[in-house]
PDB file of C-alpha atoms in Angstrom:
ATOM      1  CA  SER B 260      96.644 105.320  97.764  1.00  0.00           C
ATOM      2  CA  SER B 261      98.416 102.413  99.376  1.00  0.00           C
ATOM      3  CA  SER B 262      99.342 102.161 103.018  1.00  0.00           C
ATOM      4  CA  SER B 263     102.922 101.256 103.792  1.00  0.00           C
ATOM      5  CA  SER B 264     103.289  97.900 105.431  1.00  0.00           C
ATOM      6  CA  SER B 265     104.600  98.261 108.944  1.00  0.00           C
ATOM      7  CA  SER B 266     106.343  95.733 111.136  1.00  0.00           C
ATOM      8  CA  SER B 267     106.088  95.793 114.900  1.00  0.00           C
ATOM      9  CA  PHE B 268     108.398  95.013 117.780  1.00  0.00           C
ATOM     10  CA  SER B 269     107.999  91.798 119.704  1.00  0.00           C
ATOM     11  CA  PRO B 270     106.048  92.589 122.873  1.00  0.00           C
ATOM     12  CA  SER B 271     107.905  93.574 125.994  1.00  0.00           C
ATOM     13  CA  SER B 272     107.616  91.346 129.029  1.00  0.00           C
ATOM     14  CA  SER B 273     109.100  90.571 132.403  1.00  0.00           C
ATOM     15  CA  SER B 274     108.653  87.751 134.883  1.00  0.00           C
ATOM     16  CA  ASN B 275     106.252  89.829 136.960  1.00  0.00           C
ATOM     17  CA  ASP B 276     103.934  90.919 134.163  1.00  0.00           C
ATOM     18  CA  ALA B 277     100.912  89.010 132.895  1.00  0.00           C
ATOM     19  CA  MET B 278     100.874  87.974 129.261  1.00  0.00           C
ATOM     20  CA  THR B 279      97.699  87.558 127.238  1.00  0.00           C
ATOM     21  CA  ASP B 280      96.788  84.128 125.901  1.00  0.00           C
ATOM     22  CA  THR B 281      94.898  84.496 122.604  1.00  0.00           C
ATOM     23  CA  ARG B 282      95.126  80.908 121.390  1.00  0.00           C
ATOM     24  CA  GLY B 283      91.404  80.435 121.836  1.00  0.00           C
ATOM     25  CA  GLY B 284      90.412  83.827 120.475  1.00  0.00           C
ATOM     26  CA  LEU B 285      90.036  87.085 122.394  1.00  0.00           C
ATOM     27  CA  PRO B 286      91.061  87.238 126.057  1.00  0.00           C
ATOM     28  CA  ASP B 287      88.378  87.073 128.721  1.00  0.00           C
ATOM     29  CA  THR B 288      87.365  90.712 129.136  1.00  0.00           C
ATOM     30  CA  THR B 289      85.643  90.001 132.434  1.00  0.00           C
ATOM     31  CA  SER B 290      88.907  88.724 133.862  1.00  0.00           C
ATOM     32  CA  LEU B 291      90.796  91.702 132.482  1.00  0.00           C
ATOM     33  CA  SER B 292      88.277  94.176 133.873  1.00  0.00           C
ATOM     34  CA  SER B 293      88.562  92.747 137.381  1.00  0.00           C
ATOM     35  CA  HIS B 294      92.370  92.822 137.381  1.00  0.00           C
ATOM     36  CA  PRO B 295      93.329  95.071 140.323  1.00  0.00           C
ATOM     37  CA  THR B 296      96.416  96.584 138.692  1.00  0.00           C
ATOM     38  CA  GLN B 297      95.861  96.849 134.963  1.00  0.00           C
ATOM     39  CA  ARG B 298      99.191  97.628 133.310  1.00  0.00           C
ATOM     40  CA  PHE B 299      99.627  99.383 129.994  1.00  0.00           C
ATOM     41  CA  GLN B 300     102.033  96.593 129.116  1.00  0.00           C
ATOM     42  CA  VAL B 301      99.253  94.001 129.348  1.00  0.00           C
ATOM     43  CA  LEU B 302      97.055  96.010 126.984  1.00  0.00           C
ATOM     44  CA  SER B 303      99.946  96.567 124.596  1.00  0.00           C
ATOM     45  CA  ASN B 304     100.911  92.889 124.476  1.00  0.00           C
ATOM     46  CA  SER B 305      97.268  91.888 124.072  1.00  0.00           C
ATOM     47  CA  LEU B 306      96.728  94.204 121.126  1.00  0.00           C
ATOM     48  CA  TRP B 307     100.015  93.181 119.545  1.00  0.00           C
ATOM     49  CA  ALA B 308      99.116  89.481 119.758  1.00  0.00           C
ATOM     50  CA  ILE B 309      95.572  89.892 118.454  1.00  0.00           C
ATOM     51  CA  ALA B 310      96.718  92.088 115.556  1.00  0.00           C
ATOM     52  CA  THR B 311      99.605  89.766 114.689  1.00  0.00           C
ATOM     53  CA  LEU B 312      97.296  86.742 114.676  1.00  0.00           C
ATOM     54  CA  GLN B 313      94.680  88.709 112.708  1.00  0.00           C
ATOM     55  CA  LEU B 314      91.914  87.895 115.209  1.00  0.00           C
ATOM     56  CA  HIS B 315      89.357  90.280 113.802  1.00  0.00           C
ATOM     57  CA  PRO B 316      85.595  89.877 113.232  1.00  0.00           C
ATOM     58  CA  SER B 317      86.011  90.879 109.577  1.00  0.00           C
ATOM     59  CA  ASP B 318      87.770  87.543 109.046  1.00  0.00           C
ATOM     60  CA  THR B 319      85.402  85.348 107.027  1.00  0.00           C
ATOM     61  CA  THR B 320      87.527  82.210 106.984  1.00  0.00           C
ATOM     62  CA  GLY B 321      85.383  80.594 109.635  1.00  0.00           C
ATOM     63  CA  ALA B 322      88.349  79.952 111.897  1.00  0.00           C
ATOM     64  CA  SER B 323      87.273  79.023 115.414  1.00  0.00           C
ATOM     65  CA  SER B 324      89.594  81.654 116.878  1.00  0.00           C
ATOM     66  CA  THR B 325      87.873  84.491 115.022  1.00  0.00           C
ATOM     67  CA  PRO B 326      85.867  86.539 117.563  1.00  0.00           C
ATOM     68  CA  SER B 327      82.291  87.589 117.042  1.00  0.00           C
ATOM     69  CA  PRO B 328      81.620  91.296 116.465  1.00  0.00           C
ATOM     70  CA  SER B 329      80.050  91.506 119.946  1.00  0.00           C
ATOM     71  CA  SER B 330      83.064  90.004 121.722  1.00  0.00           C
ATOM     72  CA  PHE B 331      85.415  92.228 119.766  1.00  0.00           C
ATOM     73  CA  ALA B 332      83.301  95.271 120.684  1.00  0.00           C
ATOM     74  CA  SER B 333      83.500  94.307 124.364  1.00  0.00           C
ATOM     75  CA  TYR B 334      87.244  93.868 124.139  1.00  0.00           C
ATOM     76  CA  ARG B 335      87.643  97.190 122.358  1.00  0.00           C
ATOM     77  CA  ALA B 336      85.487  98.963 124.957  1.00  0.00           C
ATOM     78  CA  HIS B 337      87.616  97.513 127.742  1.00  0.00           C
ATOM     79  CA  ILE B 338      90.868  98.592 126.073  1.00  0.00           C
ATOM     80  CA  GLU B 339      89.625 102.134 125.473  1.00  0.00           C
ATOM     81  CA  LYS B 340      88.237 102.446 129.000  1.00  0.00           C
ATOM     82  CA  SER B 341      91.562 101.315 130.415  1.00  0.00           C
ATOM     83  CA  LEU B 342      93.520 103.731 128.242  1.00  0.00           C
ATOM     84  CA  LEU B 343      91.337 106.591 129.416  1.00  0.00           C
ATOM     85  CA  ALA B 344      91.715 105.500 133.022  1.00  0.00           C
ATOM     86  CA  MET B 345      95.485 105.658 132.735  1.00  0.00           C
ATOM     87  CA  SER B 346      95.226 109.300 131.762  1.00  0.00           C
ATOM     88  CA  SER B 347      92.317 110.359 133.927  1.00  0.00           C
ATOM     89  CA  SER B 348      90.147 109.117 136.791  1.00  0.00           C
ATOM     90  CA  SER B 349      87.040 110.623 135.203  1.00  0.00           C
ATOM     91  CA  VAL B 350      85.758 107.261 133.909  1.00  0.00           C
ATOM     92  CA  GLY B 351      84.972 105.849 137.326  1.00  0.00           C
ATOM     93  CA  ILE B 352      88.127 103.773 137.770  1.00  0.00           C
ATOM     94  CA  PRO B 353      90.845 104.945 140.190  1.00  0.00           C
ATOM     95  CA  SER B 354      93.850 105.923 138.096  1.00  0.00           C
ATOM     96  CA  SER B 355      96.090 104.553 140.846  1.00  0.00           C
ATOM     97  CA  HIS B 356      95.024 101.047 139.771  1.00  0.00           C
ATOM     98  CA  TYR B 357      96.649 101.531 136.374  1.00  0.00           C
ATOM     99  CA  TYR B 358     100.283 101.646 135.431  1.00  0.00           C
ATOM    100  CA  PRO B 359     101.528 103.720 132.468  1.00  0.00           C
ATOM    101  CA  PRO B 360     103.802 102.357 129.735  1.00  0.00           C
ATOM    102  CA  LYS B 361     107.367 101.559 130.716  1.00  0.00           C
ATOM    103  CA  CYS B 362     108.836 102.278 127.298  1.00  0.00           C
ATOM    104  CA  ALA B 363     108.071 103.705 123.862  1.00  0.00           C
ATOM    105  CA  GLN B 364     107.821 100.194 122.436  1.00  0.00           C
ATOM    106  CA  GLU B 365     104.614  99.553 124.373  1.00  0.00           C
ATOM    107  CA  VAL B 366     103.017 102.749 123.048  1.00  0.00           C
ATOM    108  CA  SER B 367     104.168 101.998 119.513  1.00  0.00           C
ATOM    109  CA  ASN B 368     102.844  98.415 119.608  1.00  0.00           C
ATOM    110  CA  THR B 369      99.491  99.627 120.952  1.00  0.00           C
ATOM    111  CA  ILE B 370      98.988 102.116 118.127  1.00  0.00           C
ATOM    112  CA  TRP B 371     100.327  99.619 115.567  1.00  0.00           C
ATOM    113  CA  GLY B 372      97.878  96.990 116.833  1.00  0.00           C
ATOM    114  CA  MET B 373      94.936  99.381 116.611  1.00  0.00           C
ATOM    115  CA  ALA B 374      95.915 100.252 113.054  1.00  0.00           C
ATOM    116  CA  ARG B 375      96.208  96.619 112.013  1.00  0.00           C
ATOM    117  CA  LEU B 376      92.778  95.929 113.515  1.00  0.00           C
ATOM    118  CA  GLN B 377      91.280  98.876 111.588  1.00  0.00           C
ATOM    119  CA  TRP B 378      90.394 100.607 114.844  1.00  0.00           C
ATOM    120  CA  ARG B 379      88.601 103.937 114.898  1.00  0.00           C
ATOM    121  CA  LEU B 380      89.509 105.713 118.098  1.00  0.00           C
ATOM    122  CA  GLY B 381      86.663 106.479 120.480  1.00  0.00           C
ATOM    123  CA  HIS B 382      86.121 109.857 122.090  1.00  0.00           C
ATOM    124  CA  GLY B 383      89.193 110.957 124.023  1.00  0.00           C
ATOM    125  CA  VAL B 384      91.217 107.822 123.262  1.00  0.00           C
ATOM    126  CA  GLY B 385      93.421 109.549 120.702  1.00  0.00           C
ATOM    127  CA  LYS B 386      94.233 112.318 123.146  1.00  0.00           C
ATOM    128  CA  ALA B 387      95.003 109.755 125.853  1.00  0.00           C
ATOM    129  CA  LEU B 388      97.409 107.964 123.526  1.00  0.00           C
ATOM    130  CA  GLU B 389      99.055 111.256 122.620  1.00  0.00           C
ATOM    131  CA  THR B 390      99.892 111.808 126.288  1.00  0.00           C
ATOM    132  CA  HIS B 391     101.881 108.575 126.280  1.00  0.00           C
ATOM    133  CA  VAL B 392     103.436 109.394 122.901  1.00  0.00           C
ATOM    134  CA  SER B 393     104.734 112.730 124.158  1.00  0.00           C
ATOM    135  CA  THR B 394     106.244 111.036 127.210  1.00  0.00           C
ATOM    136  CA  SER B 395     107.813 108.336 125.039  1.00  0.00           C
ATOM    137  CA  CYS B 396     109.506 110.914 122.846  1.00  0.00           C
ATOM    138  CA  THR B 397     111.522 112.103 125.849  1.00  0.00           C
ATOM    139  CA  GLN B 398     113.156 108.670 126.160  1.00  0.00           C
ATOM    140  CA  ARG B 399     116.666 108.478 124.757  1.00  0.00           C
ATOM    141  CA  THR B 400     116.183 104.790 123.965  1.00  0.00           C
ATOM    142  CA  MET B 401     113.189 105.334 121.654  1.00  0.00           C
ATOM    143  CA  LYS B 402     113.952 103.555 118.383  1.00  0.00           C
ATOM    144  CA  PRO B 403     113.290 104.801 114.820  1.00  0.00           C
ATOM    145  CA  GLN B 404     110.791 101.984 114.283  1.00  0.00           C
ATOM    146  CA  ALA B 405     108.725 103.173 117.242  1.00  0.00           C
ATOM    147  CA  VAL B 406     108.523 106.698 115.814  1.00  0.00           C
ATOM    148  CA  SER B 407     107.592 105.476 112.342  1.00  0.00           C
ATOM    149  CA  ASN B 408     104.998 102.995 113.627  1.00  0.00           C
ATOM    150  CA  ILE B 409     103.315 105.697 115.715  1.00  0.00           C
ATOM    151  CA  LEU B 410     103.032 108.066 112.758  1.00  0.00           C
ATOM    152  CA  TRP B 411     101.954 105.232 110.455  1.00  0.00           C
ATOM    153  CA  GLY B 412      99.409 103.994 112.984  1.00  0.00           C
ATOM    154  CA  PHE B 413      97.850 107.383 113.649  1.00  0.00           C
ATOM    155  CA  ALA B 414      97.494 107.889 109.893  1.00  0.00           C
ATOM    156  CA  VAL B 415      95.846 104.499 109.374  1.00  0.00           C
ATOM    157  CA  VAL B 416      93.269 105.093 112.128  1.00  0.00           C
ATOM    158  CA  LEU B 417      92.672 108.589 110.711  1.00  0.00           C
ATOM    159  CA  HIS B 418      93.750 110.401 113.858  1.00  0.00           C
ATOM    160  CA  ARG B 419      95.584 113.688 113.392  1.00  0.00           C
ATOM    161  CA  PRO B 420      97.580 114.412 116.561  1.00  0.00           C
ATOM    162  CA  GLN B 421      97.525 117.824 118.182  1.00  0.00           C
ATOM    163  CA  PRO B 422     100.216 120.314 117.052  1.00  0.00           C
ATOM    164  CA  SER B 423     102.156 119.843 120.290  1.00  0.00           C
ATOM    165  CA  THR B 424     102.290 116.074 119.757  1.00  0.00           C
ATOM    166  CA  LEU B 425     103.303 116.452 116.125  1.00  0.00           C
ATOM    167  CA  LYS B 426     106.067 118.795 117.228  1.00  0.00           C
ATOM    168  CA  VAL B 427     107.647 116.331 119.660  1.00  0.00           C
ATOM    169  CA  LEU B 428     107.210 113.460 117.174  1.00  0.00           C
ATOM    170  CA  SER B 429     108.929 115.528 114.487  1.00  0.00           C
ATOM    171  CA  GLU B 430     111.793 116.398 116.813  1.00  0.00           C
ATOM    172  CA  LYS B 431     112.263 112.752 117.756  1.00  0.00           C
ATOM    173  CA  ALA B 432     112.067 111.638 114.127  1.00  0.00           C
ATOM    174  CA  ARG B 433     114.776 114.148 113.256  1.00  0.00           C
ATOM    175  CA  ALA B 434     116.957 112.903 116.117  1.00  0.00           C
ATOM    176  CA  VAL B 435     116.786 109.256 114.993  1.00  0.00           C
ATOM    177  CA  ALA B 436     116.567 109.780 111.218  1.00  0.00           C
ATOM    178  CA  GLY B 437     120.197 108.760 110.745  1.00  0.00           C
ATOM    179  CA  ASN B 438     119.336 105.221 111.841  1.00  0.00           C
ATOM    180  CA  MET B 439     116.092 104.805 109.901  1.00  0.00           C
ATOM    181  CA  THR B 440     115.591 101.946 107.476  1.00  0.00           C
ATOM    182  CA  SER B 441     113.916 102.473 104.119  1.00  0.00           C
ATOM    183  CA  GLN B 442     110.651 101.198 105.610  1.00  0.00           C
ATOM    184  CA  CYS B 443     110.854 103.664 108.489  1.00  0.00           C
ATOM    185  CA  ILE B 444     111.384 106.603 106.136  1.00  0.00           C
ATOM    186  CA  SER B 445     108.554 105.449 103.894  1.00  0.00           C
ATOM    187  CA  ASN B 446     106.186 105.073 106.844  1.00  0.00           C
ATOM    188  CA  VAL B 447     107.124 108.448 108.314  1.00  0.00           C
ATOM    189  CA  LEU B 448     106.602 110.278 105.018  1.00  0.00           C
ATOM    190  CA  TRP B 449     103.425 108.340 104.177  1.00  0.00           C
ATOM    191  CA  GLY B 450     102.049 108.963 107.665  1.00  0.00           C
ATOM    192  CA  LEU B 451     102.812 112.682 107.575  1.00  0.00           C
ATOM    193  CA  SER B 452     101.260 113.010 104.127  1.00  0.00           C
ATOM    194  CA  LYS B 453      98.142 111.101 105.179  1.00  0.00           C
ATOM    195  CA  ILE B 454      97.508 113.447 108.118  1.00  0.00           C
ATOM    196  CA  GLN B 455      98.550 116.410 105.934  1.00  0.00           C
ATOM    197  CA  TYR B 456     101.413 117.610 108.092  1.00  0.00           C
ATOM    198  CA  ALA B 457     104.396 119.006 106.212  1.00  0.00           C
ATOM    199  CA  PRO B 458     107.639 118.063 107.988  1.00  0.00           C
ATOM    200  CA  PRO B 459     109.631 120.984 109.424  1.00  0.00           C
ATOM    201  CA  PRO B 460     112.734 121.892 107.351  1.00  0.00           C
ATOM    202  CA  ASP B 461     115.172 120.259 109.789  1.00  0.00           C
ATOM    203  CA  LEU B 462     113.238 116.975 109.740  1.00  0.00           C
ATOM    204  CA  LEU B 463     112.910 117.024 105.952  1.00  0.00           C
ATOM    205  CA  HIS B 464     116.657 117.637 105.626  1.00  0.00           C
ATOM    206  CA  ALA B 465     117.446 114.736 107.967  1.00  0.00           C
ATOM    207  CA  LEU B 466     115.077 112.373 106.135  1.00  0.00           C
ATOM    208  CA  ASP B 467     116.422 113.474 102.759  1.00  0.00           C
ATOM    209  CA  GLU B 468     119.998 112.880 103.861  1.00  0.00           C
ATOM    210  CA  ARG B 469     119.164 109.399 105.124  1.00  0.00           C
ATOM    211  CA  LEU B 470     117.110 108.640 102.023  1.00  0.00           C
ATOM    212  CA  GLY B 471     120.249 109.082  99.960  1.00  0.00           C
ATOM    213  CA  HIS B 472     121.773 106.103 101.786  1.00  0.00           C
ATOM    214  CA  VAL B 473     118.779 103.762 101.589  1.00  0.00           C
ATOM    215  CA  THR B 474     117.219 104.531  98.189  1.00  0.00           C
ATOM    216  CA  GLU B 475     118.414 101.221  96.796  1.00  0.00           C
ATOM    217  CA  ASP B 476     116.773  99.408  99.719  1.00  0.00           C
ATOM    218  CA  LEU B 477     113.307 100.806  98.990  1.00  0.00           C
ATOM    219  CA  THR B 478     110.735  98.190  98.026  1.00  0.00           C
ATOM    220  CA  THR B 479     108.353  99.063  95.213  1.00  0.00           C
ATOM    221  CA  GLN B 480     105.626  99.883  97.747  1.00  0.00           C
ATOM    222  CA  GLU B 481     107.969 102.093  99.756  1.00  0.00           C
ATOM    223  CA  LEU B 482     109.170 103.852  96.613  1.00  0.00           C
ATOM    224  CA  SER B 483     105.596 104.428  95.498  1.00  0.00           C
ATOM    225  CA  ASN B 484     104.598 105.887  98.859  1.00  0.00           C
ATOM    226  CA  VAL B 485     107.671 108.121  99.144  1.00  0.00           C
ATOM    227  CA  LEU B 486     106.883 109.632  95.739  1.00  0.00           C
ATOM    228  CA  LEU B 487     103.248 110.005  96.744  1.00  0.00           C
ATOM    229  CA  ALA B 488     104.309 111.873  99.879  1.00  0.00           C
ATOM    230  CA  HIS B 489     106.452 114.226  97.803  1.00  0.00           C
ATOM    231  CA  VAL B 490     103.380 115.240  95.838  1.00  0.00           C
ATOM    232  CA  ARG B 491     100.918 115.441  98.717  1.00  0.00           C
ATOM    233  CA  LEU B 492     103.238 117.553 100.855  1.00  0.00           C
ATOM    234  CA  LYS B 493     104.844 119.426  97.927  1.00  0.00           C
ATOM    235  CA  LEU B 494     108.303 118.357  99.056  1.00  0.00           C
ATOM    236  CA  THR B 495     111.545 119.288  97.331  1.00  0.00           C
ATOM    237  CA  THR B 496     114.430 116.958  98.151  1.00  0.00           C
ATOM    238  CA  GLN B 497     117.894 116.394  96.773  1.00  0.00           C
ATOM    239  CA  ASN B 498     117.202 112.698  96.264  1.00  0.00           C
ATOM    240  CA  LEU B 499     114.071 113.124  94.159  1.00  0.00           C
ATOM    241  CA  ARG B 500     115.987 112.536  90.938  1.00  0.00           C
ATOM    242  CA  GLY B 501     117.451 109.333  92.390  1.00  0.00           C
ATOM    243  CA  LEU B 502     113.964 108.128  93.313  1.00  0.00           C
ATOM    244  CA  VAL B 503     112.727 108.698  89.774  1.00  0.00           C
ATOM    245  CA  ASP B 504     115.761 106.918  88.341  1.00  0.00           C
ATOM    246  CA  LYS B 505     114.963 103.893  90.498  1.00  0.00           C
ATOM    247  CA  VAL B 506     111.406 103.798  89.164  1.00  0.00           C
ATOM    248  CA  GLY B 507     112.831 102.950  85.764  1.00  0.00           C
ATOM    249  CA  ARG B 508     114.978 100.163  87.164  1.00  0.00           C
ATOM    250  CA  VAL B 509     112.169  98.408  89.066  1.00  0.00           C
ATOM    251  CA  SER B 510     109.170  99.282  86.889  1.00  0.00           C
ATOM    252  CA  GLY B 511     108.545  95.634  86.053  1.00  0.00           C
ATOM    253  CA  GLN B 512     108.031  94.808  89.724  1.00  0.00           C
ATOM    254  CA  PHE B 513     105.206  97.256  90.564  1.00  0.00           C
ATOM    255  CA  ASN B 514     101.711  95.951  91.215  1.00  0.00           C
ATOM    256  CA  ALA B 515      98.671  97.702  89.754  1.00  0.00           C
ATOM    257  CA  GLN B 516      98.114 100.094  92.645  1.00  0.00           C
ATOM    258  CA  GLU B 517     101.784 101.028  92.836  1.00  0.00           C
ATOM    259  CA  ILE B 518     101.862 101.758  89.106  1.00  0.00           C
ATOM    260  CA  THR B 519      98.827 104.004  89.508  1.00  0.00           C
ATOM    261  CA  ASN B 520     100.425 105.902  92.399  1.00  0.00           C
ATOM    262  CA  VAL B 521     103.796 106.241  90.669  1.00  0.00           C
ATOM    263  CA  CYS B 522     102.315 107.468  87.372  1.00  0.00           C
ATOM    264  CA  TRP B 523     100.069 109.956  89.159  1.00  0.00           C
ATOM    265  CA  SER B 524     102.999 111.194  91.266  1.00  0.00           C
ATOM    266  CA  LEU B 525     105.327 111.559  88.291  1.00  0.00           C
ATOM    267  CA  THR B 526     102.666 113.446  86.350  1.00  0.00           C
ATOM    268  CA  LYS B 527     102.330 115.937  89.199  1.00  0.00           C
ATOM    269  CA  LEU B 528     106.079 116.221  89.747  1.00  0.00           C
ATOM    270  CA  VAL B 529     106.888 116.751  86.062  1.00  0.00           C
ATOM    271  CA  ARG B 530     104.762 119.896  86.025  1.00  0.00           C
ATOM    272  CA  HIS B 531     106.945 121.511  88.660  1.00  0.00           C
ATOM    273  CA  ASP B 532     110.418 120.117  87.992  1.00  0.00           C
ATOM    274  CA  GLY B 533     111.977 120.009  84.532  1.00  0.00           C
ATOM    275  CA  GLU B 534     114.813 117.761  85.707  1.00  0.00           C
ATOM    276  CA  VAL B 535     112.347 115.213  87.042  1.00  0.00           C
ATOM    277  CA  GLY B 536     110.467 115.440  83.773  1.00  0.00           C
ATOM    278  CA  SER B 537     113.595 114.604  81.835  1.00  0.00           C
ATOM    279  CA  ALA B 538     114.370 111.655  84.100  1.00  0.00           C
ATOM    280  CA  SER B 539     110.834 110.268  84.085  1.00  0.00           C
ATOM    281  CA  SER B 540     110.628 110.304  80.315  1.00  0.00           C
TER     282      SER B 540
END
């Protein structure tokens, strides 16, 4: 199945916070490690920049900025050690030397960056990130894109959050669903289906209501993934018929993988919904 594309926020910054220069490849991990007050913001901006510039050892283009696997491993180890230190002093670094995220955007960009870099979370790192996610969800200023990127990112790195984290993420998603774009809805549903977490009825209702307003904005990939989520999570929504109708209108624009996903989804849906069967024919 395809993974929804996900856009990130521009990194947050202020005049007093260090930014990471990645023009020559990965940042100097020795310099980062010796920084007396490592801020979450620095890690977030670093990951965002590296992921945006696609500085990953799997790159075979031969670009001079592409890091070696060993340098990337060192950078990754530093990031994970710092994340753990922000949540606990058990890794040998005083937690007082680390500053937690200032806003949900920093947490979202961190998880988005890890997903884009095909990260697999080390022991305890996922739980450490969840601590920051739960705190972020209490912020009234948390945007729909932050919620969707967190769910999308966790799904891409194959990390299923704890029930308590999924609960607060679901509640926040419901609260901001009315302002979600088609991409946000697609990423939320794809993410939930990937980690096999059926949305609570109130969240499903809110997403379904918003979906009715943005169905025409869905790209072919988003449409494919929304239908896929319906099947994986066995969802019943009022806008399902509208989604199937749109398939017919944009069928000539699907790529091979999207066609596969749509046909498989429709086959499954037809077995359980006569109205969908009539529309899909």
